[in-house]
Short mmCIF file of C-alpha atoms in Angstrom, two decimals:
data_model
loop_
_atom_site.label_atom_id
_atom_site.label_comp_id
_atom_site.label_asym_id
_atom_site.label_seq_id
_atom_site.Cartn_x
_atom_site.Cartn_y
_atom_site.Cartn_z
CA UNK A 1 -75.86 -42.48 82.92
CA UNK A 2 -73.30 -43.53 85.69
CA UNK A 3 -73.81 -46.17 88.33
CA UNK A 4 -73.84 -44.89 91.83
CA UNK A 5 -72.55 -47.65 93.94
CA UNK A 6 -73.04 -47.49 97.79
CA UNK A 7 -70.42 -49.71 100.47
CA UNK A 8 -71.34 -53.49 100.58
CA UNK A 9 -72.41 -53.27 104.27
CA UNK A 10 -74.51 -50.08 103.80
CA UNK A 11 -78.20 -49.93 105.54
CA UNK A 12 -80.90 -49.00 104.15
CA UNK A 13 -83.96 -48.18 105.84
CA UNK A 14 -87.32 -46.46 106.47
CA UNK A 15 -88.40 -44.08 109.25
CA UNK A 16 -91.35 -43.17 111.29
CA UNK A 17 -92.88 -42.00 114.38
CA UNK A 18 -95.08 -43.65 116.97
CA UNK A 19 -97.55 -40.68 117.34
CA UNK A 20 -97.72 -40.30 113.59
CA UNK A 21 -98.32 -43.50 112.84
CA UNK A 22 -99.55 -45.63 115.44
CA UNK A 23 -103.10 -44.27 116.32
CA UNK A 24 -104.80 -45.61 119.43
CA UNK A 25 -102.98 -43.75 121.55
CA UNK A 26 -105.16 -44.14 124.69
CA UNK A 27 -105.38 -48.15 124.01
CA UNK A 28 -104.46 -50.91 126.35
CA UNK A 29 -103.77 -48.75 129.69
CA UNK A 30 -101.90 -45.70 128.02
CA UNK A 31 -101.64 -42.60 128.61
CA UNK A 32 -101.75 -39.07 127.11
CA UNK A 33 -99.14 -37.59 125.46
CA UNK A 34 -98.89 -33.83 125.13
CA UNK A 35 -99.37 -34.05 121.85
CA UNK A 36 -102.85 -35.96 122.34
CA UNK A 37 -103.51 -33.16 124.24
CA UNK A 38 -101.94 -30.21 121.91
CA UNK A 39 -104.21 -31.72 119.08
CA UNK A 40 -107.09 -32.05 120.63
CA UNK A 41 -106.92 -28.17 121.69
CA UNK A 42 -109.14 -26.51 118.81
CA UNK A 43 -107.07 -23.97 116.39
CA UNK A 44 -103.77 -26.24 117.24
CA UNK A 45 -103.62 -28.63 113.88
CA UNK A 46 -104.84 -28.00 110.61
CA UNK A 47 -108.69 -28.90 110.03
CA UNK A 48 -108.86 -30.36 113.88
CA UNK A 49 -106.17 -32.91 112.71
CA UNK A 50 -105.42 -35.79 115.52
CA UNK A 51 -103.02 -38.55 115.73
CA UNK A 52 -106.28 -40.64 117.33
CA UNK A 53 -106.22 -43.07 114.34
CA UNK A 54 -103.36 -41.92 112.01
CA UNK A 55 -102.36 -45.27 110.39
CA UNK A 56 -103.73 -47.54 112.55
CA UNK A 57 -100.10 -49.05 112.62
CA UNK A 58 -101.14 -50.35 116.43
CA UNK A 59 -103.21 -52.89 115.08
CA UNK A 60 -101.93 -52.93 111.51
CA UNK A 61 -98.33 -53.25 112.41
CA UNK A 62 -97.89 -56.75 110.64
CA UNK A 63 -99.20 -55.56 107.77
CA UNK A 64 -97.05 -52.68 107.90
CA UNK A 65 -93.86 -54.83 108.44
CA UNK A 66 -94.91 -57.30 105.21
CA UNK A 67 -94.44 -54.05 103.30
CA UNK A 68 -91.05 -53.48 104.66
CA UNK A 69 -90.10 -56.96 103.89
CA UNK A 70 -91.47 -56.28 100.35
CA UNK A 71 -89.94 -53.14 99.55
CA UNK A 72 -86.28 -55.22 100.88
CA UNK A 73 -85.77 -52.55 103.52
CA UNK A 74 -82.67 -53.95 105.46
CA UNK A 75 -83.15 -51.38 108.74
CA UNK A 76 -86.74 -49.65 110.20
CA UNK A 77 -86.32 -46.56 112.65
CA UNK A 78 -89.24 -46.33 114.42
CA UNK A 79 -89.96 -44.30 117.97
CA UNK A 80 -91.06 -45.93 121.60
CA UNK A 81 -94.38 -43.60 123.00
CA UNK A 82 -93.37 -43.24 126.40
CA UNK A 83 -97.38 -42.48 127.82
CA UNK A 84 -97.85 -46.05 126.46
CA UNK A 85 -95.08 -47.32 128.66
CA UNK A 86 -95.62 -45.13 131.67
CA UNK A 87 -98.95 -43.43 131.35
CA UNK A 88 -98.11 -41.02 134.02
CA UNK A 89 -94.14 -40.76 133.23
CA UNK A 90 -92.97 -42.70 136.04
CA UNK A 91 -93.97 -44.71 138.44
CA UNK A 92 -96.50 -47.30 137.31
CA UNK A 93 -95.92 -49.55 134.30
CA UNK A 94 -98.12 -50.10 131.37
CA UNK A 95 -97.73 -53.70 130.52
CA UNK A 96 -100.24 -54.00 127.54
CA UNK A 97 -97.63 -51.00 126.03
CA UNK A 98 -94.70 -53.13 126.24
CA UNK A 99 -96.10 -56.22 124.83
CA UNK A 100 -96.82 -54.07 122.18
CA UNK A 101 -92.97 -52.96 120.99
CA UNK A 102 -92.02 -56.90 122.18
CA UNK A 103 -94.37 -57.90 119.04
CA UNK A 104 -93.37 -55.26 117.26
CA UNK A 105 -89.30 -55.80 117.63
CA UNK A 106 -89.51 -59.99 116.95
CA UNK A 107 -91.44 -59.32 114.31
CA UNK A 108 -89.59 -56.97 112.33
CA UNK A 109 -86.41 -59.70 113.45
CA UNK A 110 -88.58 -62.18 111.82
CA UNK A 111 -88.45 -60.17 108.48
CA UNK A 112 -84.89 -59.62 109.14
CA UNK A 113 -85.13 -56.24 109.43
CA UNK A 114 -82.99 -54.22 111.79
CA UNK A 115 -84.28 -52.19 114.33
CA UNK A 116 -83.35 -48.66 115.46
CA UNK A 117 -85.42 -47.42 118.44
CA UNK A 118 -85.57 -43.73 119.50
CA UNK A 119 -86.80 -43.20 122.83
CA UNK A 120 -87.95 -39.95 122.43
CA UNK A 121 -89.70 -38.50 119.24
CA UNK A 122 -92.19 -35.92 121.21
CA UNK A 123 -94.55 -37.75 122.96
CA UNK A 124 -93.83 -36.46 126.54
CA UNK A 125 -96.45 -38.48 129.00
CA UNK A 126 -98.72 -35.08 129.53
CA UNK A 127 -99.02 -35.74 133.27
CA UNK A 128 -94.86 -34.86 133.46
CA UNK A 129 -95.97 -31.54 131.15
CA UNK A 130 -98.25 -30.95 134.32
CA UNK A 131 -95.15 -30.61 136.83
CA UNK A 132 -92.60 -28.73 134.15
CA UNK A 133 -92.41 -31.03 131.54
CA UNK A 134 -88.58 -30.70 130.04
CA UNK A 135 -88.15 -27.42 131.81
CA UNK A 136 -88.43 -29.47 135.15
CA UNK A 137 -84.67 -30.35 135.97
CA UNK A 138 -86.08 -33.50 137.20
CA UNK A 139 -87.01 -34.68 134.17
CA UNK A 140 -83.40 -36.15 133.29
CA UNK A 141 -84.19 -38.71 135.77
CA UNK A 142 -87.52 -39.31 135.41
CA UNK A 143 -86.53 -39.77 130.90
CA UNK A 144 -82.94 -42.12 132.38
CA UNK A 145 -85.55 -44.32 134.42
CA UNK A 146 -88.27 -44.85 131.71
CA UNK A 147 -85.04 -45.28 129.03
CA UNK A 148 -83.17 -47.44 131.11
CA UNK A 149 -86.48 -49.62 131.23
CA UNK A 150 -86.56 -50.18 128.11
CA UNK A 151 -82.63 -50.97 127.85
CA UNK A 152 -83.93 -53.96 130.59
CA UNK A 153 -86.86 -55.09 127.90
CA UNK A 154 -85.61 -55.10 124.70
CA UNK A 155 -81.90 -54.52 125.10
CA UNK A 156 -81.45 -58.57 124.07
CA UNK A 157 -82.86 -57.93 120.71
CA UNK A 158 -82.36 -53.86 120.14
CA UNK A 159 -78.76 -53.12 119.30
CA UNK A 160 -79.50 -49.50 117.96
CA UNK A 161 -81.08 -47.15 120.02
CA UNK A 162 -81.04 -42.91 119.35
CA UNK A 163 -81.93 -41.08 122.33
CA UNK A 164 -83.53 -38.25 121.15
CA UNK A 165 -85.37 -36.86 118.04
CA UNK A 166 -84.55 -33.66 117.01
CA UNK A 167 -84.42 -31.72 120.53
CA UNK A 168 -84.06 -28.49 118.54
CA UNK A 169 -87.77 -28.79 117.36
CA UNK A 170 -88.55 -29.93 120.82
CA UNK A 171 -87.39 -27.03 122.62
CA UNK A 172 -87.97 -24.15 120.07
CA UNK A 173 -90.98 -25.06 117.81
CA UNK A 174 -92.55 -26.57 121.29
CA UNK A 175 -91.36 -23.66 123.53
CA UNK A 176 -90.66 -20.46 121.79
CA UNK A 177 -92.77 -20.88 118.17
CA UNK A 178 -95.84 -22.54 119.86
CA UNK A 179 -96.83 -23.87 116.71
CA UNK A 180 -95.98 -27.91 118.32
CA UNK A 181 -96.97 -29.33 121.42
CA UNK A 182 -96.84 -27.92 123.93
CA UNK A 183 -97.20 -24.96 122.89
CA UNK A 184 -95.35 -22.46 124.86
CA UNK A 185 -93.93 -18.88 123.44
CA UNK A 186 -90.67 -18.52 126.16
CA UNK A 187 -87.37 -18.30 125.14
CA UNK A 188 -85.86 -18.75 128.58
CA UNK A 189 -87.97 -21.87 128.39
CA UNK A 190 -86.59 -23.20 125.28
CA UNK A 191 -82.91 -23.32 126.06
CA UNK A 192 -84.20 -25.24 129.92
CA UNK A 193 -85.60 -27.44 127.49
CA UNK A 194 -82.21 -27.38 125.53
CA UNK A 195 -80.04 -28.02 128.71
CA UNK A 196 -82.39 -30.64 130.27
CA UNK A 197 -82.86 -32.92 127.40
CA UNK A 198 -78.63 -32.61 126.84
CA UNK A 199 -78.77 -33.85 130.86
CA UNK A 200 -81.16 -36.40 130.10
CA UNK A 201 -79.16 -37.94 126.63
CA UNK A 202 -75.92 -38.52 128.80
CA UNK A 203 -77.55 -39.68 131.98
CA UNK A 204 -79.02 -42.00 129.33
CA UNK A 205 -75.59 -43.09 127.66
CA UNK A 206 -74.59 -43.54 130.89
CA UNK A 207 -77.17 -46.26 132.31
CA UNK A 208 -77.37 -47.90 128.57
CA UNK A 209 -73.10 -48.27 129.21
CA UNK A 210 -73.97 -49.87 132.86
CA UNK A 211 -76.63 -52.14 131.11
CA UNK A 212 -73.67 -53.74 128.96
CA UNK A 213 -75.97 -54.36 125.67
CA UNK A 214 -74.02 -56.81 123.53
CA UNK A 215 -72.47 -54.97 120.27
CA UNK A 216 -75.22 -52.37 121.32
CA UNK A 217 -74.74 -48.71 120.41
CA UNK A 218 -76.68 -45.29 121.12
CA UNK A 219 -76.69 -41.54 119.65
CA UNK A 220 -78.72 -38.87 118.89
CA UNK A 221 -80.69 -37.64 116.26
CA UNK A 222 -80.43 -34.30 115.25
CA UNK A 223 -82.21 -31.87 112.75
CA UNK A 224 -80.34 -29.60 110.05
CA UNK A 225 -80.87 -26.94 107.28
CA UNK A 226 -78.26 -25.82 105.25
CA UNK A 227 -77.40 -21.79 105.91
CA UNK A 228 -75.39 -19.95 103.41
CA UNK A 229 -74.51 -16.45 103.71
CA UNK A 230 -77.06 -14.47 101.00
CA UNK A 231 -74.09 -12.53 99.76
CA UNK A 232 -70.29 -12.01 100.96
CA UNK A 233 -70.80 -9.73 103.15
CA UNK A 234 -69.31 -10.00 106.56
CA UNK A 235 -72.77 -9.69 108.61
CA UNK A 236 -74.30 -12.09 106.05
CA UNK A 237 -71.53 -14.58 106.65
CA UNK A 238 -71.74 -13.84 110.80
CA UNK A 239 -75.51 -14.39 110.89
CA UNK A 240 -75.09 -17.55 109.09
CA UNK A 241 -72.93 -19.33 111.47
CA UNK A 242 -74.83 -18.06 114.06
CA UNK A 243 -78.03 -20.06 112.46
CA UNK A 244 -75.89 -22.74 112.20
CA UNK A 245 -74.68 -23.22 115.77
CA UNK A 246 -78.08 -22.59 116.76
CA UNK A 247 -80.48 -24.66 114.88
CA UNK A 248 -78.21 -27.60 113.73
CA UNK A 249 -76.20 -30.08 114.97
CA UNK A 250 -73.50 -27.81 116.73
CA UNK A 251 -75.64 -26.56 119.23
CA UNK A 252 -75.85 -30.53 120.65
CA UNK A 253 -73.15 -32.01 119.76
CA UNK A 254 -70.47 -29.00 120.59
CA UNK A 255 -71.71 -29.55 124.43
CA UNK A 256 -71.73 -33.84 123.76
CA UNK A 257 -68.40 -33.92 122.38
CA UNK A 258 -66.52 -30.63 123.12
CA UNK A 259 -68.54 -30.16 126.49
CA UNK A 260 -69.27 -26.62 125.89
CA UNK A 261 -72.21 -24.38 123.95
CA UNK A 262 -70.96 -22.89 120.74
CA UNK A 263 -68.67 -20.20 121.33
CA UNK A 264 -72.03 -17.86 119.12
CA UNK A 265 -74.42 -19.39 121.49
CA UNK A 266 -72.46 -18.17 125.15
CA UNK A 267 -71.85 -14.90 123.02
CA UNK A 268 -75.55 -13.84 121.79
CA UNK A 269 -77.75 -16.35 123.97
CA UNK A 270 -75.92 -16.72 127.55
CA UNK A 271 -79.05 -15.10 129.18
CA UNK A 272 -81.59 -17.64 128.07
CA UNK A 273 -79.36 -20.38 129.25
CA UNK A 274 -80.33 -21.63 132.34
CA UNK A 275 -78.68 -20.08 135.88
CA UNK A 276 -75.25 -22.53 136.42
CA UNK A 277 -75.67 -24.58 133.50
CA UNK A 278 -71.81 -24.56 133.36
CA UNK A 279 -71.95 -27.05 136.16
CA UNK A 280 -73.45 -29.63 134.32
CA UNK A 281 -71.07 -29.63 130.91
CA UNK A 282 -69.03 -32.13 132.39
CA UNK A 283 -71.69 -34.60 133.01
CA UNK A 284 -73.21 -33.95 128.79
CA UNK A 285 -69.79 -34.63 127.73
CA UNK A 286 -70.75 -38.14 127.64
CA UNK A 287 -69.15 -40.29 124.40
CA UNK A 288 -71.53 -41.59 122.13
CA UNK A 289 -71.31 -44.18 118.75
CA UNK A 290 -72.88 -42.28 116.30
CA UNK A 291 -74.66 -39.41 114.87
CA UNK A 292 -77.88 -39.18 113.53
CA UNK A 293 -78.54 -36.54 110.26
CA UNK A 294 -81.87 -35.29 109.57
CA UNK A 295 -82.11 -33.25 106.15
CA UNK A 296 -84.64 -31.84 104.04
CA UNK A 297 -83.46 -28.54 103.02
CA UNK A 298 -81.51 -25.57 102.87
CA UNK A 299 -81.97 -21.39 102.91
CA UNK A 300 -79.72 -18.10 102.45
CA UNK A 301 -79.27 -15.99 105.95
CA UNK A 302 -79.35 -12.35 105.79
CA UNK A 303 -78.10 -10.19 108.55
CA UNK A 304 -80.97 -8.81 109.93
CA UNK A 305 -80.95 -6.92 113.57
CA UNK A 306 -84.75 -7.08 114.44
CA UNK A 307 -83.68 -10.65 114.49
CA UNK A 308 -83.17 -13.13 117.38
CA UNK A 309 -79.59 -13.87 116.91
CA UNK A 310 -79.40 -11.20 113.93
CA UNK A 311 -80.43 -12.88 111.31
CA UNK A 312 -83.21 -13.59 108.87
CA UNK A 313 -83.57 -16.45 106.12
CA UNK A 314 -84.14 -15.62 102.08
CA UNK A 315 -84.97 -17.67 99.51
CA UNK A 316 -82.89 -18.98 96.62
CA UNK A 317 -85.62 -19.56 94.30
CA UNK A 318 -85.31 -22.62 93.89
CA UNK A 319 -88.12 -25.71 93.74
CA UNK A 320 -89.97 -26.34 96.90
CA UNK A 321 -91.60 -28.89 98.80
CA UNK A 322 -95.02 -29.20 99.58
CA UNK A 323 -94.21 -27.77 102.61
CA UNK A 324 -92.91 -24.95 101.19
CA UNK A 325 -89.25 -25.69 101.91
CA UNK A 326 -86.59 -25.23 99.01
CA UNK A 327 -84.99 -28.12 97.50
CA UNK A 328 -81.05 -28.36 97.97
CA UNK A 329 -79.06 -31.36 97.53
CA UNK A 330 -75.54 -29.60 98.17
CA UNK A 331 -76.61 -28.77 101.48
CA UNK A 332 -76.97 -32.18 102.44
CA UNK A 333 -73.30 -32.43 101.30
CA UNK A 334 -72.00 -29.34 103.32
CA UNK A 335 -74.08 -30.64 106.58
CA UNK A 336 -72.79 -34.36 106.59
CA UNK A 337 -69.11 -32.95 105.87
CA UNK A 338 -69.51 -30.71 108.27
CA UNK A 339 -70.27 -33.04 110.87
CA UNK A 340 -67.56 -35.17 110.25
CA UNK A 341 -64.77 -32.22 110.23
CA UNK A 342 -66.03 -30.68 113.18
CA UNK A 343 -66.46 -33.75 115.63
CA UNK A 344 -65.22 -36.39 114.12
CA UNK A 345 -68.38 -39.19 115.17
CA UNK A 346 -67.40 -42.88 114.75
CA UNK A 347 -70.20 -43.26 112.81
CA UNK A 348 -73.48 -41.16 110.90
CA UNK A 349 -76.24 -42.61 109.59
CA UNK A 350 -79.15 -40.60 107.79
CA UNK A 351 -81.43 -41.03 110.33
CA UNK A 352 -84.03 -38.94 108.02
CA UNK A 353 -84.33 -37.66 104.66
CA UNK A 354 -87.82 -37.13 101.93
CA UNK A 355 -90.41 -34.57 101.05
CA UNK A 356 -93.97 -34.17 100.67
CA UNK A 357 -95.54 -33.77 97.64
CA UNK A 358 -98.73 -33.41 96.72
CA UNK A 359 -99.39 -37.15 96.03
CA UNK A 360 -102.59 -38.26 94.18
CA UNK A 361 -103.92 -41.84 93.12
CA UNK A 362 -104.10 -42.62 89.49
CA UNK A 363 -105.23 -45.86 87.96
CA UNK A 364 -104.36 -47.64 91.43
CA UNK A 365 -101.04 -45.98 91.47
CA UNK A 366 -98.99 -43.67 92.68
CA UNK A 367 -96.67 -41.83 89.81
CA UNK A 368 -94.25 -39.37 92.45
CA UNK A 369 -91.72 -38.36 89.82
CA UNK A 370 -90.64 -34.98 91.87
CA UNK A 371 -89.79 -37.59 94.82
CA UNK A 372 -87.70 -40.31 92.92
CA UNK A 373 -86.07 -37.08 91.74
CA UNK A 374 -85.36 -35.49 95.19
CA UNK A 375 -84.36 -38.85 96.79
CA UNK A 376 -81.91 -39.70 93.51
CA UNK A 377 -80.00 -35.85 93.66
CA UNK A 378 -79.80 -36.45 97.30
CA UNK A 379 -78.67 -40.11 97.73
CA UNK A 380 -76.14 -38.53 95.04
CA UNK A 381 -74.63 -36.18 97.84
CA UNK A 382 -75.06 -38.97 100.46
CA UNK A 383 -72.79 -41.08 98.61
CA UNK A 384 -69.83 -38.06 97.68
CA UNK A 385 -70.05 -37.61 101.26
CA UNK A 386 -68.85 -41.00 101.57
CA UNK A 387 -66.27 -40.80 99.38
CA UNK A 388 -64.92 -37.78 100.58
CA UNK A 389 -64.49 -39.24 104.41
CA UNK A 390 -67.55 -39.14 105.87
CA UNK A 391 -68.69 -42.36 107.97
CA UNK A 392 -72.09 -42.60 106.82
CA UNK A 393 -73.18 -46.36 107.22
CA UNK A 394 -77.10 -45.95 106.81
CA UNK A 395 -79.80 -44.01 105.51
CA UNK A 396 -83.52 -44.06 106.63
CA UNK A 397 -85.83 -42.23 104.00
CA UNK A 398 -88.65 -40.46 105.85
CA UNK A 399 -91.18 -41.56 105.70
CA UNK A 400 -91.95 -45.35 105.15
CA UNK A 401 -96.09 -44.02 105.55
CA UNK A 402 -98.14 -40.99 104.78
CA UNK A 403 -98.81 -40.31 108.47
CA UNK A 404 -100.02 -37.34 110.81
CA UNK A 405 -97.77 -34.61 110.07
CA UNK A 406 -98.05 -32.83 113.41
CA UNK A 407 -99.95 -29.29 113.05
CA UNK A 408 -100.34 -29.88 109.29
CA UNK A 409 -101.91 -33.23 110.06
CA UNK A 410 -102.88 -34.98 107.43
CA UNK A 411 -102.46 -32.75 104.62
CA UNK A 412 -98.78 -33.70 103.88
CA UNK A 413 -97.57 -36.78 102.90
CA UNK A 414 -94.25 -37.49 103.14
CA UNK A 415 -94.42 -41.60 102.40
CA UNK A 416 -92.92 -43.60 100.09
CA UNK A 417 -96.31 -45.34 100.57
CA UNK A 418 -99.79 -43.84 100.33
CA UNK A 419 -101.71 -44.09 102.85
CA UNK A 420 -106.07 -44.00 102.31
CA UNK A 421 -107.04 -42.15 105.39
CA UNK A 422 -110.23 -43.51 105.05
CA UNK A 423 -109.84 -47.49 104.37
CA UNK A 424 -106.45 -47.48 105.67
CA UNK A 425 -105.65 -48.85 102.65
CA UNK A 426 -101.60 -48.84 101.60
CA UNK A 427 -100.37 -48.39 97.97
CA UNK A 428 -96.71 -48.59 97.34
CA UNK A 429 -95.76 -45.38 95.36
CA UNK A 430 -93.49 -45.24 92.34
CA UNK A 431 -90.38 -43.46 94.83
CA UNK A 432 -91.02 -46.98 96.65
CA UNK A 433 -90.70 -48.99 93.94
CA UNK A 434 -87.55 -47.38 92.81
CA UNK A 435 -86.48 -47.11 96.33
CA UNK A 436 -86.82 -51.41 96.67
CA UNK A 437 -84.42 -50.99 93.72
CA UNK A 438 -82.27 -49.19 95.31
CA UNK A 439 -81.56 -51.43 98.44
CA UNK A 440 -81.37 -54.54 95.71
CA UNK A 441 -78.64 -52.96 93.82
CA UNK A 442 -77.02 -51.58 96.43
CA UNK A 443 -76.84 -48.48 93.82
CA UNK A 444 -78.41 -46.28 91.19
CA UNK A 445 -78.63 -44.52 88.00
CA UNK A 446 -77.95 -41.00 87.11
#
């Protein structure tokens, strides 16, 4: 067994997401979301799932935050629902909706708990889905405005915000898989959604400079898989960095710090992008203070012409997920190096990382070995990231709660605590227990 040490000032957190977790989503003056709307279409979510009650974290929120406080996380991420804070997108404000996040912020400060607030985790106000949603050009203003409000409200206790979650999965499960809200099959769609949330993340930087938060900073969250050629060939090794620099972080953060589309994206995809969008590139290439990883797994890419972008993913064989995703640590590895040889950010943090198993309750507990096991072999590669120059300064384990795991609603859980759909009642889980260890040590076995 060595000992694993992590930097003194390291932060350790938990993650969620308000539709998820929160429930209520209609409470207090809110409005819909387009996911309250995608999930209440029948045939959208598994078994009719909805986020209408999810954890009840609305109303259980202290509770929730005692746990945090118990478990010694030093750092919660957790998202803003923008319906609750303009139920129609813009215009007229929602009060009751910010009171909410105000109690929710000096509370978690009260537990001394950091927090990291991202803006935007998929809960588009459905009444701006009725005039484009994020294929409406407009929509960087209307998503700068309803930012820069919140900037104004909690900007003198927020210092870390993220602008947007995973805008891959936004644009291209949303728009071009239809399997998330809000459902659309269009290509051409996808990459306006691409472009348009890129417009809206730097008009956002922008205002959240003007707003001069003390020691504030903002990024982006971004999701990954590792893609390895499936053999040596060169079409194996060309279709893999074309998955790359279209699914993970290069296709954001080339335009965000390079202020152009990877040079496999303008050569394979220029027709989807939208008419002009060179005239905007400028305006993206707005700086920002960190990165933020999301990682869960990793696949071999096969050159494959029937293809969109020519190539197909193949299994390793190696242990998988509940959700049927393949477990590999070195992945994690190759993505955070990557990151930090190809752009260099100031800082990273690991703004999500976990897996769902297929969690059960015995004798009032919890026993997820497989977990403890995937988070250990993974803060492993976290940490050799570190100390091979990577400026990782935080890592957020996803998820702090069993919660509503969009179209597969309830039947994953990816928490380091259970969750009892039915009482509501929360049981820390072994991975939590050895996670709490974790944070107090600042380290771990292996």
């Amino acid at each position: 067994m060595s000992e694993k040490v992590f930097p003194k000032d390291f932060m350790w957190g938990a993650a969620t997401a308000s539709y998820q977790i929160e429930g209520s989503p209609l409470a207090d003056g809110a409005g819909p979301s387009i996911w309250h709307k995608f999930s209440h279409t029948p045939g959208n979510t598994y078994n009719g799932d909805t986020g209408d009650v999810a954890d009840d974290h609305y109303n259980k929120y202290k509770e929730d935050i005692a746990l945090m406080k118990d478990l010694g996380l030093n750092a919660y991420r957790f998202s803003i629902s923008w319906p609750r804070i303009f139920p129609y997108g813009k215009g007229k404000i929602n009060e009751k909706g910010v009171d909410f996040y105000n109690r929710l912020v000096d509370e978690l400060l009260k537990a001394d708990i950091t927090p990291f607030v991202t803006l935007y985790h998929w809960d588009l106000p459905a009444a701006l889905q009725d005039l484009g949603g994020w294929t409406n050009r407009d929509i960087a203003y209307w998503y700068t405005d309803y930012a820069d409000y919140m900037f104004q409200r909690l900007g003198d206790r927020v210092k870390n915000w993220i602008t947007l979650n995973e805008p891959w999965v936004m644009a291209f499960v949303g728009h071009f898989m239809g399997e998330h809200a809000p459902g659309m099959k269009d290509l051409y769609a996808s990459f306006s959604v691409v472009h348009n949330q890129l417009r809206a993340h730097s008009k956002t930087v922008k205002a959240f400079r003007e707003e001069n938060i003390k020691e504030g900073k903002i990024g982006i969250t971004l999701s990954n898989s590792s893609h390895d050629p499936a053999t040596n060939s060169q079409e194996d090794k060309d279709a893999a960095r074309l998955a790359h620099e279209w699914t993970n972080y290069p296709l954001f953060l080339n335009p965000i710090y390079k202020g152009e589309y990877p040079s496999g994206i303008k050569e394979y995809a220029s027709e989807f992008l939208p008419h002009n969008y060179e005239n905007d590139l400028e305006e993206i290439k707005e700086k920002i203070d960190f990165v933020g990883i999301n990682y869960y797994s990793g696949d071999l890419v096969k050159a494959d012409t029937k293809s969109f972008l020519g190539g197909k993913t193949v299994e390793r064989g190696l242990p998988k997920t509940e959700m049927g995703w393949e477990i590999y640590p070195e992945g994690f590895y190759k993505i955070l190096k990557g990151v930090q040889n190809e752009y260099n950010p100031k800082e990273v943090y690991v703004t999500e990382n976990g897996a769902a198993f297929d969690d059960k309750v015995v004798n009032q507990g919890v026993h997820d070995e497989d977990r403890i096991d995937y988070l250990k072999k993974h803060l492993e590669q976290a940490l050799r990231a570190i100390q091979n120059g990577v400026t990782l300064k935080g890592y957020f384990v996803w998820s702090l709660l069993d919660n509503f795991e969009w179209a597969w609603g309830y039947s994953k859980r990816f928490g380091i605590v259970y969750v009892d759909y039915k009482t509501q009642k929360r049981i820390i889980k072994d991975s939590g227990k050895w996670y709490s260890q974790v944070i107090k040590n600042n380290s771990f076995e292996f």
